[in-house]
Amino acid sequence: GENVEQHPSTLSVQEGDSAVIKCTYSDSASNYFPWYKQELGKRPQLIIDIRSNVGEKKDQRIAVTLNKTAKHFSLHITETQPEDSAVYFCAAGRGYSTLTFGKGTMLLVSP
Amino acid sequence: GAVVSQHPSWVICKSGTSVKIECRSLDFQATTMFWYRQFPKQSLMLMATSNEGSKATYEQGVEKDKFLINHASLTLSTLTVTSAHPEDSSFYICSARDPGLSTDTQYFGPGTRLTVL
């Protein structure tokens, strides 16, 4: 089955800095890669996703890049704000099928 | 995005009792829903895939007789934790796909925190 590794487990940045979270996956058949943000005690919220037919996707301060050859994808957050503080999960899967989640990254943005 | 609700949001029960958790898709029909379990400061672990009108597909290591899943309609899936024990205490979250929006995006419910005394 799929195996997703996520790094780092914790990330502390100053407000205004950029944050990068990286994930690798094992199943070359995976073609869907979402990122979720989860605040304490809340539901995971989809923030951005990418499919294997594109290499990069951007939505305002958030971007995701995908390298299918190396089987890794990354989340980039620019101009971080304190409200970006949360746990971020990457996931990988095939369309119509299940998702495998990474272990999560706790992002702390200090004012 | 699609809206998924769960009920109850939290429940406390005695050891040996059964607890039912409901997952509803509010503004769409979901032929497939997923049940996850999340321990504190840990990731989302898929327990089972719930298919409307058919048996659920359980992940390896998940006891199907302990975690009963029923998906009797296109908007409701239920998870029943039978004979609950303290080690079953966890955060249970469901998700669903809205085929009208995307065939692969999962939208999560708010979760149910189960505490077994």
PDB file of N, CA and C in Angstrom, chain A residues 31-32 36 38 41-46 49 51 87 89-90 94-104 106, chain B residues 3-5 34 36 38 41-44 46 49 59 91 93 97 102-111 113:
ATOM      1  N   ASN A  31      -2.234   9.671  -7.710  1.00  0.00           N
ATOM      2  CA  ASN A  31      -2.375  10.791  -8.636  1.00  0.00           C
ATOM      3  C   ASN A  31      -3.100  11.989  -8.033  1.00  0.00           C
ATOM      4  N   TYR A  32      -3.360  11.930  -6.736  1.00  0.00           N
ATOM      5  CA  TYR A  32      -4.067  13.030  -6.082  1.00  0.00           C
ATOM      6  C   TYR A  32      -3.394  13.329  -4.756  1.00  0.00           C
ATOM      7  N   TYR A  36      -4.221  19.385   4.040  1.00  0.00           N
ATOM      8  CA  TYR A  36      -5.254  19.785   4.980  1.00  0.00           C
ATOM      9  C   TYR A  36      -4.639  20.558   6.142  1.00  0.00           C
ATOM     10  N   GLN A  38      -5.430  21.547  10.115  1.00  0.00           N
ATOM     11  CA  GLN A  38      -6.285  21.184  11.240  1.00  0.00           C
ATOM     12  C   GLN A  38      -5.909  21.996  12.466  1.00  0.00           C
ATOM     13  N   GLY A  41      -8.639  20.469  17.929  1.00  0.00           N
ATOM     14  CA  GLY A  41     -10.016  20.074  18.201  1.00  0.00           C
ATOM     15  C   GLY A  41     -10.986  20.300  17.066  1.00  0.00           C
ATOM     16  N   LYS A  42     -10.466  20.699  15.915  1.00  0.00           N
ATOM     17  CA  LYS A  42     -11.351  20.988  14.777  1.00  0.00           C
ATOM     18  C   LYS A  42     -11.171  19.956  13.665  1.00  0.00           C
ATOM     19  N   ARG A  43     -12.015  20.078  12.670  1.00  0.00           N
ATOM     20  CA  ARG A  43     -11.921  19.163  11.540  1.00  0.00           C
ATOM     21  C   ARG A  43     -10.788  19.563  10.607  1.00  0.00           C
ATOM     22  N   PRO A  44     -10.193  18.620   9.892  1.00  0.00           N
ATOM     23  CA  PRO A  44      -9.220  18.980   8.848  1.00  0.00           C
ATOM     24  C   PRO A  44      -9.934  19.741   7.731  1.00  0.00           C
ATOM     25  N   GLN A  45      -9.307  20.834   7.296  1.00  0.00           N
ATOM     26  CA  GLN A  45      -9.872  21.642   6.228  1.00  0.00           C
ATOM     27  C   GLN A  45      -8.945  21.577   5.023  1.00  0.00           C
ATOM     28  N   LEU A  46      -9.499  21.283   3.860  1.00  0.00           N
ATOM     29  CA  LEU A  46      -8.709  21.258   2.640  1.00  0.00           C
ATOM     30  C   LEU A  46      -8.241  22.667   2.311  1.00  0.00           C
ATOM     31  N   ASP A  49      -4.974  21.364  -3.243  1.00  0.00           N
ATOM     32  CA  ASP A  49      -4.676  20.017  -3.711  1.00  0.00           C
ATOM     33  C   ASP A  49      -4.076  20.100  -5.114  1.00  0.00           C
ATOM     34  N   ARG A  51      -3.152  17.526  -8.672  1.00  0.00           N
ATOM     35  CA  ARG A  51      -3.263  16.241  -9.338  1.00  0.00           C
ATOM     36  C   ARG A  51      -2.025  16.008 -10.180  1.00  0.00           C
ATOM     37  N   VAL A  87      -1.847  22.380  12.581  1.00  0.00           N
ATOM     38  CA  VAL A  87      -1.183  21.158  12.095  1.00  0.00           C
ATOM     39  C   VAL A  87      -1.574  20.971  10.637  1.00  0.00           C
ATOM     40  N   PHE A  89      -1.457  18.470   7.283  1.00  0.00           N
ATOM     41  CA  PHE A  89      -1.309  17.085   6.850  1.00  0.00           C
ATOM     42  C   PHE A  89      -1.258  17.026   5.332  1.00  0.00           C
ATOM     43  N   CYS A  90      -0.306  16.269   4.816  1.00  0.00           N
ATOM     44  CA  CYS A  90      -0.338  15.944   3.398  1.00  0.00           C
ATOM     45  C   CYS A  90      -0.979  14.569   3.250  1.00  0.00           C
ATOM     46  N   ARG A  94      -5.232   7.632  -4.980  1.00  0.00           N
ATOM     47  CA  ARG A  94      -5.686   7.559  -6.364  1.00  0.00           C
ATOM     48  C   ARG A  94      -7.128   8.028  -6.416  1.00  0.00           C
ATOM     49  N   GLY A  95      -7.511   8.606  -7.512  1.00  0.00           N
ATOM     50  CA  GLY A  95      -8.889   9.033  -7.683  1.00  0.00           C
ATOM     51  C   GLY A  95      -9.838   7.873  -7.404  1.00  0.00           C
ATOM     52  N   TYR A  96     -10.954   8.150  -6.763  1.00  0.00           N
ATOM     53  CA  TYR A  96     -11.975   7.170  -6.412  1.00  0.00           C
ATOM     54  C   TYR A  96     -11.542   6.249  -5.274  1.00  0.00           C
ATOM     55  N   SER A  97     -10.310   6.378  -4.811  1.00  0.00           N
ATOM     56  CA  SER A  97      -9.839   5.450  -3.795  1.00  0.00           C
ATOM     57  C   SER A  97      -9.564   6.179  -2.488  1.00  0.00           C
ATOM     58  N   THR A  98      -8.875   5.507  -1.601  1.00  0.00           N
ATOM     59  CA  THR A  98      -8.624   6.064  -0.276  1.00  0.00           C
ATOM     60  C   THR A  98      -7.406   6.979  -0.282  1.00  0.00           C
ATOM     61  N   LEU A  99      -7.271   7.739   0.797  1.00  0.00           N
ATOM     62  CA  LEU A  99      -6.121   8.606   1.002  1.00  0.00           C
ATOM     63  C   LEU A  99      -5.262   8.063   2.129  1.00  0.00           C
ATOM     64  N   THR A 100      -3.956   8.210   1.978  1.00  0.00           N
ATOM     65  CA  THR A 100      -3.018   7.904   3.057  1.00  0.00           C
ATOM     66  C   THR A 100      -2.413   9.220   3.511  1.00  0.00           C
ATOM     67  N   PHE A 101      -2.474   9.468   4.817  1.00  0.00           N
ATOM     68  CA  PHE A 101      -2.026  10.738   5.365  1.00  0.00           C
ATOM     69  C   PHE A 101      -0.621  10.647   5.926  1.00  0.00           C
ATOM     70  N   GLY A 102       0.103  11.762   5.836  1.00  0.00           N
ATOM     71  CA  GLY A 102       1.355  11.892   6.543  1.00  0.00           C
ATOM     72  C   GLY A 102       1.094  12.106   8.021  1.00  0.00           C
ATOM     73  N   LYS A 103       2.151  12.130   8.813  1.00  0.00           N
ATOM     74  CA  LYS A 103       2.009  12.232  10.263  1.00  0.00           C
ATOM     75  C   LYS A 103       1.714  13.640  10.758  1.00  0.00           C
ATOM     76  N   GLY A 104       1.822  14.606   9.869  1.00  0.00           N
ATOM     77  CA  GLY A 104       1.465  15.967  10.245  1.00  0.00           C
ATOM     78  C   GLY A 104       2.668  16.829  10.602  1.00  0.00           C
ATOM     79  N   MET A 106       3.342  20.418  12.783  1.00  0.00           N
ATOM     80  CA  MET A 106       2.803  21.509  13.592  1.00  0.00           C
ATOM     81  C   MET A 106       3.545  22.782  13.235  1.00  0.00           C
TER      82      MET A 106
ATOM     83  N   VAL B   3     -20.583  20.166   2.736  1.00  0.00           N
ATOM     84  CA  VAL B   3     -20.716  20.228   4.194  1.00  0.00           C
ATOM     85  C   VAL B   3     -21.039  18.852   4.743  1.00  0.00           C
ATOM     86  N   VAL B   4     -20.231  18.450   5.729  1.00  0.00           N
ATOM     87  CA  VAL B   4     -20.419  17.166   6.398  1.00  0.00           C
ATOM     88  C   VAL B   4     -20.610  17.429   7.890  1.00  0.00           C
ATOM     89  N   SER B   5     -21.613  16.798   8.461  1.00  0.00           N
ATOM     90  CA  SER B   5     -21.847  16.973   9.897  1.00  0.00           C
ATOM     91  C   SER B   5     -21.680  15.644  10.614  1.00  0.00           C
ATOM     92  N   PHE B  34     -15.944   7.872   4.577  1.00  0.00           N
ATOM     93  CA  PHE B  34     -14.777   7.260   5.195  1.00  0.00           C
ATOM     94  C   PHE B  34     -14.793   7.537   6.693  1.00  0.00           C
ATOM     95  N   TYR B  36     -12.324   7.724  10.053  1.00  0.00           N
ATOM     96  CA  TYR B  36     -10.957   7.818  10.535  1.00  0.00           C
ATOM     97  C   TYR B  36     -10.953   7.871  12.062  1.00  0.00           C
ATOM     98  N   GLN B  38      -8.327   9.349  15.167  1.00  0.00           N
ATOM     99  CA  GLN B  38      -7.171  10.210  15.399  1.00  0.00           C
ATOM    100  C   GLN B  38      -6.873  10.280  16.879  1.00  0.00           C
ATOM    101  N   LYS B  41      -2.383  14.370  18.931  1.00  0.00           N
ATOM    102  CA  LYS B  41      -1.123  14.737  18.293  1.00  0.00           C
ATOM    103  C   LYS B  41      -0.658  13.681  17.285  1.00  0.00           C
ATOM    104  N   GLN B  42      -1.599  12.951  16.738  1.00  0.00           N
ATOM    105  CA  GLN B  42      -1.236  11.953  15.740  1.00  0.00           C
ATOM    106  C   GLN B  42      -2.028  12.173  14.452  1.00  0.00           C
ATOM    107  N   SER B  43      -1.709  11.338  13.478  1.00  0.00           N
ATOM    108  CA  SER B  43      -2.310  11.516  12.161  1.00  0.00           C
ATOM    109  C   SER B  43      -3.687  10.874  12.086  1.00  0.00           C
ATOM    110  N   LEU B  44      -4.287  11.024  10.926  1.00  0.00           N
ATOM    111  CA  LEU B  44      -5.587  10.419  10.653  1.00  0.00           C
ATOM    112  C   LEU B  44      -5.369   8.996  10.147  1.00  0.00           C
ATOM    113  N   LEU B  46      -7.133   5.741   8.654  1.00  0.00           N
ATOM    114  CA  LEU B  46      -8.356   5.253   8.039  1.00  0.00           C
ATOM    115  C   LEU B  46      -8.780   3.941   8.684  1.00  0.00           C
ATOM    116  N   THR B  49     -13.962   2.165   4.795  1.00  0.00           N
ATOM    117  CA  THR B  49     -14.672   2.883   3.744  1.00  0.00           C
ATOM    118  C   THR B  49     -16.112   2.391   3.750  1.00  0.00           C
ATOM    119  N   GLU B  59     -10.021  -1.500   7.002  1.00  0.00           N
ATOM    120  CA  GLU B  59      -8.564  -1.540   6.861  1.00  0.00           C
ATOM    121  C   GLU B  59      -8.011  -2.674   7.724  1.00  0.00           C
ATOM    122  N   PHE B  91     -10.620  10.387  18.928  1.00  0.00           N
ATOM    123  CA  PHE B  91     -11.358  11.340  18.108  1.00  0.00           C
ATOM    124  C   PHE B  91     -11.720  10.614  16.815  1.00  0.00           C
ATOM    125  N   ILE B  93     -13.452  10.753  13.161  1.00  0.00           N
ATOM    126  CA  ILE B  93     -13.830  11.737  12.138  1.00  0.00           C
ATOM    127  C   ILE B  93     -14.279  11.007  10.880  1.00  0.00           C
ATOM    128  N   ARG B  97     -17.093  12.249  -0.035  1.00  0.00           N
ATOM    129  CA  ARG B  97     -16.807  12.880  -1.326  1.00  0.00           C
ATOM    130  C   ARG B  97     -18.105  13.410  -1.921  1.00  0.00           C
ATOM    131  N   SER B 102     -16.056  16.928  -7.071  1.00  0.00           N
ATOM    132  CA  SER B 102     -14.778  16.293  -7.376  1.00  0.00           C
ATOM    133  C   SER B 102     -14.892  14.812  -7.065  1.00  0.00           C
ATOM    134  N   THR B 103     -14.206  14.001  -7.841  1.00  0.00           N
ATOM    135  CA  THR B 103     -14.291  12.557  -7.600  1.00  0.00           C
ATOM    136  C   THR B 103     -13.299  12.091  -6.558  1.00  0.00           C
ATOM    137  N   ASP B 104     -12.377  12.980  -6.147  1.00  0.00           N
ATOM    138  CA  ASP B 104     -11.369  12.505  -5.205  1.00  0.00           C
ATOM    139  C   ASP B 104     -11.234  13.348  -3.931  1.00  0.00           C
ATOM    140  N   THR B 105     -11.778  14.550  -3.881  1.00  0.00           N
ATOM    141  CA  THR B 105     -11.627  15.388  -2.700  1.00  0.00           C
ATOM    142  C   THR B 105     -12.513  14.885  -1.566  1.00  0.00           C
ATOM    143  N   GLN B 106     -11.932  14.778  -0.379  1.00  0.00           N
ATOM    144  CA  GLN B 106     -12.690  14.368   0.802  1.00  0.00           C
ATOM    145  C   GLN B 106     -12.933  15.586   1.691  1.00  0.00           C
ATOM    146  N   TYR B 107     -14.182  15.717   2.139  1.00  0.00           N
ATOM    147  CA  TYR B 107     -14.568  16.782   3.059  1.00  0.00           C
ATOM    148  C   TYR B 107     -14.876  16.146   4.395  1.00  0.00           C
ATOM    149  N   PHE B 108     -14.303  16.734   5.443  1.00  0.00           N
ATOM    150  CA  PHE B 108     -14.388  16.111   6.751  1.00  0.00           C
ATOM    151  C   PHE B 108     -15.516  16.673   7.610  1.00  0.00           C
ATOM    152  N   GLY B 109     -16.049  15.797   8.440  1.00  0.00           N
ATOM    153  CA  GLY B 109     -16.973  16.226   9.476  1.00  0.00           C
ATOM    154  C   GLY B 109     -16.193  16.836  10.631  1.00  0.00           C
ATOM    155  N   PRO B 110     -16.887  17.390  11.625  1.00  0.00           N
ATOM    156  CA  PRO B 110     -16.223  18.056  12.747  1.00  0.00           C
ATOM    157  C   PRO B 110     -15.632  17.109  13.774  1.00  0.00           C
ATOM    158  N   GLY B 111     -15.915  15.826  13.639  1.00  0.00           N
ATOM    159  CA  GLY B 111     -15.348  14.850  14.564  1.00  0.00           C
ATOM    160  C   GLY B 111     -16.203  14.603  15.795  1.00  0.00           C
ATOM    161  N   ARG B 113     -15.582  13.227  19.762  1.00  0.00           N
ATOM    162  CA  ARG B 113     -14.608  12.805  20.773  1.00  0.00           C
ATOM    163  C   ARG B 113     -15.268  11.792  21.699  1.00  0.00           C
TER     164      ARG B 113
END
